PDB file of C-alpha atoms and ligand atoms in Angstrom:
ATOM      1  CA  MET A   1      30.668  40.128 -41.986  1.00  0.00           C
ATOM      2  CA  LYS A   2      28.527  39.670 -38.610  1.00  0.00           C
ATOM      3  CA  GLY A   3      26.019  39.012 -40.472  1.00  0.00           C
ATOM      4  CA  ALA A   4      27.720  35.409 -41.768  1.00  0.00           C
ATOM      5  CA  ARG A   5      28.667  34.277 -39.388  1.00  0.00           C
ATOM      6  CA  PHE A   6      25.622  34.211 -37.734  1.00  0.00           C
ATOM      7  CA  LEU A   7      24.198  32.516 -41.434  1.00  0.00           C
ATOM      8  CA  MET A   8      27.361  30.277 -40.884  1.00  0.00           C
ATOM      9  CA  PHE A   9      26.344  28.668 -37.632  1.00  0.00           C
ATOM     10  CA  THR A  10      22.828  28.509 -37.961  1.00  0.00           C
ATOM     11  CA  VAL A  11      23.808  26.614 -40.699  1.00  0.00           C
ATOM     12  CA  VAL A  12      25.437  24.034 -38.637  1.00  0.00           C
ATOM     13  CA  LEU A  13      23.439  23.874 -36.146  1.00  0.00           C
ATOM     14  CA  LEU A  14      20.126  23.047 -37.828  1.00  0.00           C
ATOM     15  CA  THR A  15      22.701  19.739 -39.676  1.00  0.00           C
ATOM     16  CA  GLY A  16      23.546  18.669 -36.170  1.00  0.00           C
ATOM     17  CA  CYS A  17      19.590  18.132 -35.612  1.00  0.00           C
ATOM     18  CA  ALA A  18      19.065  16.870 -38.766  1.00  0.00           C
ATOM     19  CA  THR A  19      21.628  13.740 -37.545  1.00  0.00           C
ATOM     20  CA  GLU A  20      21.216  13.413 -34.002  1.00  0.00           C
ATOM     21  CA  THR A  21      18.216  11.281 -33.346  1.00  0.00           C
ATOM     22  CA  PRO A  22      16.555  12.171 -30.331  1.00  0.00           C
ATOM     23  CA  MET A  23      16.869   8.238 -28.329  1.00  0.00           C
ATOM     24  CA  ASP A  24      12.766   7.774 -27.617  1.00  0.00           C
ATOM     25  CA  PRO A  25      13.275   5.819 -24.070  1.00  0.00           C
ATOM     26  CA  LEU A  26       9.484   4.924 -23.614  1.00  0.00           C
ATOM     27  CA  LYS A  27       9.261   3.640 -27.516  1.00  0.00           C
ATOM     28  CA  GLY A  28       6.893   0.493 -27.713  1.00  0.00           C
ATOM     29  CA  TYR A  29       5.710   0.870 -22.787  1.00  0.00           C
ATOM     30  CA  GLU A  30       2.771   2.563 -22.384  1.00  0.00           C
ATOM     31  CA  GLU A  31       2.033   3.618 -18.536  1.00  0.00           C
ATOM     32  CA  VAL A  32      -0.203   1.742 -16.964  1.00  0.00           C
ATOM     33  CA  ASP A  33      -1.586   1.134 -13.377  1.00  0.00           C
ATOM     34  CA  ALA A  34      -1.380  -1.583 -11.341  1.00  0.00           C
ATOM     35  CA  THR A  35      -4.229  -3.081  -9.566  1.00  0.00           C
ATOM     36  CA  THR A  36      -2.619  -1.624  -5.301  1.00  0.00           C
ATOM     37  CA  ILE A  37      -6.150  -3.571  -3.222  1.00  0.00           C
ATOM     38  CA  LEU A  38      -6.970  -6.670  -4.140  1.00  0.00           C
ATOM     39  CA  ASP A  39      -8.628  -9.578  -1.298  1.00  0.00           C
ATOM     40  CA  ALA A  40      -6.761 -12.129  -1.018  1.00  0.00           C
ATOM     41  CA  PRO A  41      -9.541 -15.328  -1.684  1.00  0.00           C
ATOM     42  CA  GLY A  42     -11.732 -16.823   0.770  1.00  0.00           C
ATOM     43  CA  ALA A  43      -9.633 -20.438   2.740  1.00  0.00           C
ATOM     44  CA  ILE A  44     -12.093 -23.469   2.013  1.00  0.00           C
ATOM     45  CA  PRO A  45     -13.373 -24.894   5.361  1.00  0.00           C
ATOM     46  CA  GLY A  46     -12.262 -28.788   5.897  1.00  0.00           C
ATOM     47  CA  THR A  47      -8.410 -27.363   4.220  1.00  0.00           C
ATOM     48  CA  TYR A  48      -8.023 -26.924   8.117  1.00  0.00           C
ATOM     49  CA  SER A  49      -8.440 -28.008  12.102  1.00  0.00           C
ATOM     50  CA  PRO A  50     -10.737 -25.791  13.619  1.00  0.00           C
ATOM     51  CA  GLN A  51      -7.956 -24.828  16.176  1.00  0.00           C
ATOM     52  CA  ASN A  52      -5.663 -23.351  13.195  1.00  0.00           C
ATOM     53  CA  ARG A  53      -8.734 -21.542  12.194  1.00  0.00           C
ATOM     54  CA  ASP A  54      -7.831 -17.739  13.607  1.00  0.00           C
ATOM     55  CA  LEU A  55      -3.670 -18.945  12.066  1.00  0.00           C
ATOM     56  CA  VAL A  56      -5.321 -18.959   8.390  1.00  0.00           C
ATOM     57  CA  ALA A  57      -7.856 -15.627   8.736  1.00  0.00           C
ATOM     58  CA  ARG A  58      -4.745 -14.017  10.346  1.00  0.00           C
ATOM     59  CA  GLY A  59      -3.408 -15.203   7.203  1.00  0.00           C
ATOM     60  CA  GLU A  60      -5.095 -14.047   4.607  1.00  0.00           C
ATOM     61  CA  TYR A  61      -5.056 -10.582   7.019  1.00  0.00           C
ATOM     62  CA  MET A  62      -1.449 -10.947   5.100  1.00  0.00           C
ATOM     63  CA  VAL A  63      -1.452 -11.471   2.780  1.00  0.00           C
ATOM     64  CA  GLU A  64      -3.670  -8.482   1.737  1.00  0.00           C
ATOM     65  CA  LEU A  65      -2.094  -5.941   3.643  1.00  0.00           C
ATOM     66  CA  LEU A  66       1.039  -6.981   2.242  1.00  0.00           C
ATOM     67  CA  GLY A  67       0.139  -7.412  -1.285  1.00  0.00           C
ATOM     68  CA  CYS A  68       0.998 -10.328  -2.497  1.00  0.00           C
ATOM     69  CA  GLY A  69      -2.048 -11.133  -4.461  1.00  0.00           C
ATOM     70  CA  VAL A  70      -1.067  -7.596  -6.838  1.00  0.00           C
ATOM     71  CA  CYS A  71       1.672  -9.568  -8.288  1.00  0.00           C
ATOM     72  CA  HIS A  72      -0.008 -13.042  -7.691  1.00  0.00           C
ATOM     73  CA  THR A  73      -2.452 -12.944  -9.398  1.00  0.00           C
ATOM     74  CA  ASP A  74      -2.863 -12.358 -13.797  1.00  0.00           C
ATOM     75  CA  GLY A  75      -3.678  -8.761 -15.160  1.00  0.00           C
ATOM     76  CA  ALA A  76      -2.992  -7.818 -11.715  1.00  0.00           C
ATOM     77  CA  LEU A  77       0.460  -6.179 -12.553  1.00  0.00           C
ATOM     78  CA  VAL A  78      -1.239  -3.687 -15.619  1.00  0.00           C
ATOM     79  CA  GLY A  79      -4.436  -3.060 -13.477  1.00  0.00           C
ATOM     80  CA  ASP A  80      -7.591  -6.193 -14.509  1.00  0.00           C
ATOM     81  CA  PRO A  81      -6.598  -8.790 -12.354  1.00  0.00           C
ATOM     82  CA  ASP A  82      -8.305 -11.949 -12.946  1.00  0.00           C
ATOM     83  CA  PHE A  83      -9.940 -12.906  -9.374  1.00  0.00           C
ATOM     84  CA  ASP A  84     -10.765 -16.106 -10.848  1.00  0.00           C
ATOM     85  CA  ARG A  85      -7.411 -16.868 -10.762  1.00  0.00           C
ATOM     86  CA  SER A  86      -6.727 -15.057  -8.233  1.00  0.00           C
ATOM     87  CA  LEU A  87      -3.116 -15.737  -6.400  1.00  0.00           C
ATOM     88  CA  ALA A  88      -1.983 -18.131  -9.164  1.00  0.00           C
ATOM     89  CA  GLY A  89       1.130 -16.803 -11.445  1.00  0.00           C
ATOM     90  CA  SER A  90       1.305 -13.545 -12.840  1.00  0.00           C
ATOM     91  CA  ALA A  91       1.864 -14.333 -16.789  1.00  0.00           C
ATOM     92  CA  THR A  92       2.735 -10.351 -17.175  1.00  0.00           C
ATOM     93  CA  GLY A  93       5.946 -10.311 -16.473  1.00  0.00           C
ATOM     94  CA  ILE A  94       8.907  -7.522 -14.030  1.00  0.00           C
ATOM     95  CA  ALA A  95      11.756  -6.446 -16.080  1.00  0.00           C
ATOM     96  CA  PHE A  96      14.928  -7.665 -13.253  1.00  0.00           C
ATOM     97  CA  THR A  97      17.534  -5.245 -14.870  1.00  0.00           C
ATOM     98  CA  ALA A  98      17.894  -1.379 -15.510  1.00  0.00           C
ATOM     99  CA  PRO A  99      15.637   0.134 -17.986  1.00  0.00           C
ATOM    100  CA  MET A 100      15.985   2.020 -21.647  1.00  0.00           C
ATOM    101  CA  GLY A 101      19.332  -0.211 -21.671  1.00  0.00           C
ATOM    102  CA  LYS A 102      20.208  -0.997 -25.177  1.00  0.00           C
ATOM    103  CA  THR A 103      19.580  -5.020 -25.380  1.00  0.00           C
ATOM    104  CA  HIS A 104      15.886  -6.580 -23.667  1.00  0.00           C
ATOM    105  CA  PRO A 105      15.882  -6.584 -20.621  1.00  0.00           C
ATOM    106  CA  GLY A 106      15.795 -10.078 -18.009  1.00  0.00           C
ATOM    107  CA  VAL A 107      12.202 -10.660 -16.937  1.00  0.00           C
ATOM    108  CA  ILE A 108      10.560 -13.008 -14.163  1.00  0.00           C
ATOM    109  CA  TYR A 109       6.612 -13.885 -14.081  1.00  0.00           C
ATOM    110  CA  PRO A 110       5.816 -14.597 -10.595  1.00  0.00           C
ATOM    111  CA  ALA A 111       4.539 -18.087  -9.618  1.00  0.00           C
ATOM    112  CA  ASN A 112       1.321 -19.228  -9.727  1.00  0.00           C
ATOM    113  CA  ILE A 113       1.115 -19.572  -4.898  1.00  0.00           C
ATOM    114  CA  THR A 114      -1.831 -21.687  -5.712  1.00  0.00           C
ATOM    115  CA  PRO A 115      -0.894 -25.741  -3.025  1.00  0.00           C
ATOM    116  CA  ASP A 116      -1.725 -26.765  -7.131  1.00  0.00           C
ATOM    117  CA  ASP A 117       0.471 -29.824  -6.893  1.00  0.00           C
ATOM    118  CA  LYS A 118       2.143 -29.417 -10.724  1.00  0.00           C
ATOM    119  CA  THR A 119       1.798 -25.100 -11.211  1.00  0.00           C
ATOM    120  CA  GLY A 120       1.772 -24.520  -8.182  1.00  0.00           C
ATOM    121  CA  ILE A 121       3.381 -24.088  -4.072  1.00  0.00           C
ATOM    122  CA  GLY A 122       1.389 -28.013  -3.021  1.00  0.00           C
ATOM    123  CA  THR A 123       4.444 -30.039  -3.223  1.00  0.00           C
ATOM    124  CA  TRP A 124       6.111 -27.153  -0.917  1.00  0.00           C
ATOM    125  CA  THR A 125       7.589 -27.538   2.345  1.00  0.00           C
ATOM    126  CA  ASP A 126       6.599 -24.928   4.994  1.00  0.00           C
ATOM    127  CA  GLN A 127      10.088 -24.246   6.048  1.00  0.00           C
ATOM    128  CA  GLN A 128      10.497 -23.687   1.331  1.00  0.00           C
ATOM    129  CA  ILE A 129       7.612 -21.541   1.940  1.00  0.00           C
ATOM    130  CA  SER A 130       8.986 -19.175   4.656  1.00  0.00           C
ATOM    131  CA  ASN A 131      11.853 -19.042   2.778  1.00  0.00           C
ATOM    132  CA  ALA A 132      11.243 -17.793  -0.294  1.00  0.00           C
ATOM    133  CA  VAL A 133       8.961 -15.099   1.279  1.00  0.00           C
ATOM    134  CA  ARG A 134      11.391 -13.567   4.129  1.00  0.00           C
ATOM    135  CA  ALA A 135      14.754 -14.350   1.919  1.00  0.00           C
ATOM    136  CA  GLY A 136      14.023 -14.956  -1.427  1.00  0.00           C
ATOM    137  CA  ILE A 137      15.256 -18.439  -1.691  1.00  0.00           C
ATOM    138  CA  GLY A 138      14.145 -20.330  -4.524  1.00  0.00           C
ATOM    139  CA  ARG A 139      12.609 -24.440  -4.066  1.00  0.00           C
ATOM    140  CA  HIS A 140      16.496 -25.420  -4.421  1.00  0.00           C
ATOM    141  CA  GLY A 141      18.314 -23.525  -2.555  1.00  0.00           C
ATOM    142  CA  ASN A 142      19.414 -20.037  -5.729  1.00  0.00           C
ATOM    143  CA  ARG A 143      18.921 -16.834  -4.832  1.00  0.00           C
ATOM    144  CA  ARG A 144      16.342 -15.276  -5.965  1.00  0.00           C
ATOM    145  CA  ILE A 145      16.384 -12.093  -7.608  1.00  0.00           C
ATOM    146  CA  ALA A 146      14.713  -8.817  -6.228  1.00  0.00           C
ATOM    147  CA  SER A 147      11.890  -8.378  -7.930  1.00  0.00           C
ATOM    148  CA  MET A 148      10.046 -10.184  -5.019  1.00  0.00           C
ATOM    149  CA  PRO A 149      10.660  -7.577  -2.445  1.00  0.00           C
ATOM    150  CA  TRP A 150      11.118 -10.423   0.561  1.00  0.00           C
ATOM    151  CA  LEU A 151      13.719  -7.800   1.938  1.00  0.00           C
ATOM    152  CA  GLY A 152      10.513  -6.167   3.597  1.00  0.00           C
ATOM    153  CA  TYR A 153       9.504  -9.676   5.094  1.00  0.00           C
ATOM    154  CA  ALA A 154      12.183 -10.113   6.113  1.00  0.00           C
ATOM    155  CA  LYS A 155      11.584  -9.296   9.912  1.00  0.00           C
ATOM    156  CA  MET A 156       8.215 -11.216   9.590  1.00  0.00           C
ATOM    157  CA  SER A 157       8.647 -13.717  12.707  1.00  0.00           C
ATOM    158  CA  ASP A 158       7.903 -17.036  12.605  1.00  0.00           C
ATOM    159  CA  ASP A 159       4.293 -16.708  13.785  1.00  0.00           C
ATOM    160  CA  ASP A 160       3.240 -14.414  10.911  1.00  0.00           C
ATOM    161  CA  ALA A 161       5.179 -16.570   8.754  1.00  0.00           C
ATOM    162  CA  ALA A 162       3.488 -19.796   9.688  1.00  0.00           C
ATOM    163  CA  ALA A 163       0.062 -18.115   9.805  1.00  0.00           C
ATOM    164  CA  ILE A 164       0.710 -16.937   6.037  1.00  0.00           C
ATOM    165  CA  VAL A 165       2.248 -20.351   4.722  1.00  0.00           C
ATOM    166  CA  SER A 166      -1.278 -22.091   6.421  1.00  0.00           C
ATOM    167  CA  TYR A 167      -3.558 -19.694   5.031  1.00  0.00           C
ATOM    168  CA  LEU A 168      -1.871 -20.360   0.826  1.00  0.00           C
ATOM    169  CA  ARG A 169      -2.958 -24.082   2.363  1.00  0.00           C
ATOM    170  CA  SER A 170      -5.628 -23.551   2.509  1.00  0.00           C
ATOM    171  CA  ILE A 171      -7.108 -21.797  -0.786  1.00  0.00           C
ATOM    172  CA  LYS A 172      -8.652 -23.631  -3.560  1.00  0.00           C
ATOM    173  CA  PRO A 173      -5.755 -25.017  -6.441  1.00  0.00           C
ATOM    174  CA  VAL A 174      -5.824 -23.751 -10.179  1.00  0.00           C
ATOM    175  CA  SER A 175      -3.742 -24.956 -11.750  1.00  0.00           C
ATOM    176  CA  HIS A 176      -1.998 -22.068 -14.451  1.00  0.00           C
ATOM    177  CA  GLU A 177       1.507 -22.495 -15.867  1.00  0.00           C
ATOM    178  CA  VAL A 178       3.484 -19.338 -15.735  1.00  0.00           C
ATOM    179  CA  PRO A 179       5.869 -18.254 -19.162  1.00  0.00           C
ATOM    180  CA  ASP A 180      10.121 -19.453 -18.073  1.00  0.00           C
ATOM    181  CA  GLU A 181      11.878 -16.890 -16.809  1.00  0.00           C
ATOM    182  CA  VAL A 182      13.883 -15.076 -19.600  1.00  0.00           C
ATOM    183  CA  ALA A 183      17.325 -14.552 -19.067  1.00  0.00           C
ATOM    184  CA  PRO A 184      18.688 -10.858 -20.102  1.00  0.00           C
ATOM    185  CA  GLY A 185      19.526  -9.886 -23.389  1.00  0.00           C
ATOM    186  CA  ARG A 186      16.105 -12.998 -25.619  1.00  0.00           C
ATOM    187  CA  ARG A 187      13.045 -11.194 -26.281  1.00  0.00           C
ATOM    188  CA  ALA A 188      10.234 -12.452 -23.933  1.00  0.00           C
ATOM    189  CA  THR A 189       7.030 -13.418 -26.188  1.00  0.00           C
ATOM    190  CA  HIS A 190       5.183 -12.311 -22.410  1.00  0.00           C
ATOM    191  CA  PRO A 191       4.211  -9.060 -22.212  1.00  0.00           C
ATOM    192  CA  PHE A 192       6.963  -7.063 -18.826  1.00  0.00           C
ATOM    193  CA  VAL A 193       6.289  -4.217 -16.918  1.00  0.00           C
ATOM    194  CA  TYR A 194       9.242  -2.028 -15.664  1.00  0.00           C
ATOM    195  CA  PHE A 195       8.938  -1.735 -11.372  1.00  0.00           C
ATOM    196  CA  GLY A 196      12.507   0.533  -9.863  1.00  0.00           C
ATOM    197  CA  VAL A 197      14.268   3.761  -8.426  1.00  0.00           C
ATOM    198  CA  TYR A 198      16.269   5.669 -11.014  1.00  0.00           C
ATOM    199  CA  ARG A 199      18.234   8.823 -10.055  1.00  0.00           C
ATOM    200  CA  SER A 200      20.110  11.188 -12.274  1.00  0.00           C
ATOM    201  CA  LYS A 201      23.862  10.558 -12.731  1.00  0.00           C
ATOM    202  CA  PRO A 202      25.999  13.954 -11.454  1.00  0.00           C
TER     203      PRO A 202
HETATM  204  C1  LIG B   1       6.451  -7.438  -6.849  1.00  0.00           C
HETATM  205  C2  LIG B   1       5.621  -8.738  -6.900  1.00  0.00           C
HETATM  206  C3  LIG B   1       5.791  -9.508  -5.247  1.00  0.00           C
HETATM  207  C4  LIG B   1       4.655  -9.788  -4.910  1.00  0.00           C
HETATM  208  C5  LIG B   1       4.416  -7.941  -4.433  1.00  0.00           C
HETATM  209  C6  LIG B   1       5.550 -11.289  -3.713  1.00  0.00           C
HETATM  210  N1  LIG B   1       6.143 -11.205  -4.265  1.00  0.00           N
HETATM  211 FE1  LIG B   1       6.044 -13.582  -4.414  1.00  0.00          FE
HETATM  212  N2  LIG B   1       7.335 -13.991  -6.030  1.00  0.00           N
HETATM  213  C7  LIG B   1       7.800 -12.629  -6.704  1.00  0.00           C
HETATM  214  C8  LIG B   1       8.631 -13.534  -7.825  1.00  0.00           C
HETATM  215  C9  LIG B   1       9.548 -12.757  -8.908  1.00  0.00           C
HETATM  216  C10 LIG B   1       9.409 -14.662  -7.507  1.00  0.00           C
HETATM  217  C11 LIG B   1       9.367 -15.879  -8.302  1.00  0.00           C
HETATM  218  C12 LIG B   1       8.962 -16.646  -9.504  1.00  0.00           C
HETATM  219  C13 LIG B   1      10.182 -17.562  -9.893  1.00  0.00           C
HETATM  220  O1  LIG B   1      11.234 -17.623  -9.078  1.00  0.00           O
HETATM  221  O2  LIG B   1       9.132 -18.202 -10.647  1.00  0.00           O
HETATM  222  C14 LIG B   1       7.830 -14.901  -6.651  1.00  0.00           C
HETATM  223  C15 LIG B   1       8.053 -15.852  -5.794  1.00  0.00           C
HETATM  224  C16 LIG B   1       7.795 -16.408  -4.592  1.00  0.00           C
HETATM  225  C17 LIG B   1       7.279 -18.250  -4.213  1.00  0.00           C
HETATM  226  C18 LIG B   1       8.322 -19.310  -4.457  1.00  0.00           C
HETATM  227  C19 LIG B   1       7.604 -19.744  -5.558  1.00  0.00           C
HETATM  228  C20 LIG B   1       8.430 -20.445  -6.657  1.00  0.00           C
HETATM  229  O3  LIG B   1       7.311 -21.172  -7.507  1.00  0.00           O
HETATM  230  O4  LIG B   1       9.351 -19.954  -6.810  1.00  0.00           O
HETATM  231  C21 LIG B   1       6.360 -17.236  -2.901  1.00  0.00           C
HETATM  232  C22 LIG B   1       6.136 -18.907  -2.415  1.00  0.00           C
HETATM  233  C23 LIG B   1       5.715 -16.408  -2.712  1.00  0.00           C
HETATM  234  N3  LIG B   1       6.547 -14.946  -3.660  1.00  0.00           N
HETATM  235  C24 LIG B   1       4.729 -15.809  -2.578  1.00  0.00           C
HETATM  236  C25 LIG B   1       4.836 -13.866  -2.208  1.00  0.00           C
HETATM  237  C26 LIG B   1       4.419 -14.302  -0.991  1.00  0.00           C
HETATM  238  C27 LIG B   1       3.105 -14.979   0.235  1.00  0.00           C
HETATM  239  C28 LIG B   1       3.836 -12.376  -0.892  1.00  0.00           C
HETATM  240  C29 LIG B   1       3.535 -11.418   0.260  1.00  0.00           C
HETATM  241  C30 LIG B   1       3.530 -11.443   0.669  1.00  0.00           C
HETATM  242  C31 LIG B   1       4.736 -11.820  -2.654  1.00  0.00           C
HETATM  243  N4  LIG B   1       5.356 -13.523  -2.979  1.00  0.00           N
HETATM  244  C32 LIG B   1       4.628 -11.325  -2.677  1.00  0.00           C
HETATM  245  C33 LIG B   1       7.226 -11.371  -7.122  1.00  0.00           C
HETATM  246  C34 LIG B   1       6.116 -10.997  -6.378  1.00  0.00           C
END
């Protein structure tokens, strides 16, 4: 009798395993290492006045220190930066909705921040650039999504923000269009990465 009950239990258990397909949340993804140290492109002499030399040098130092190029350079997010297009935007995007969901995440592609008029920030005002960096505000006043870590830059001094602006204005303009933002639920046609910190629910 005891043996029979044990047998039944085993069968139910096996059936249970066979019908419940465990979800593999990482299916379709691979682990990559972002490039964490990236030289910022050198400022081009002649694009700034001699009085601005120190400011521009400070801006270059800050852009390296704050890791702007890791997002804003093609390939850097997946460990293979295209140095000819430093700071000219990334065709690898960043997901901005929770991972492992059933639908496709929303994806944003870090912008071209070289002074190219058409595809970069060549026609942005100083105020617009520093608003983007320190307050995450887009050119037309829309609040930016969290993928740009502006919260970490919010307390940057006016002088430091001005240094970054002066530097970005003095690098080589690179014409490079990044893919459009992809709304949550739509399938991105270009690759993207996930960032984030998650904790288990109690
Ligand atoms: C973790 C990734 C990441 C880092 C690091 C980062 N950014 Fe961004 N940045 C973004 C994304 C994403 C956008 C939004 C692009 C869009 O709206 O199309 C953006 C937008 C911008 C914009 C507005 C340009 C535009 O066309 O939208 C500027 C200017 C900018 N970043 C400058 C910087 C600077 C300077 C730094 C370093 C101090 C920096 N970013 C660091 C991801 C990043």
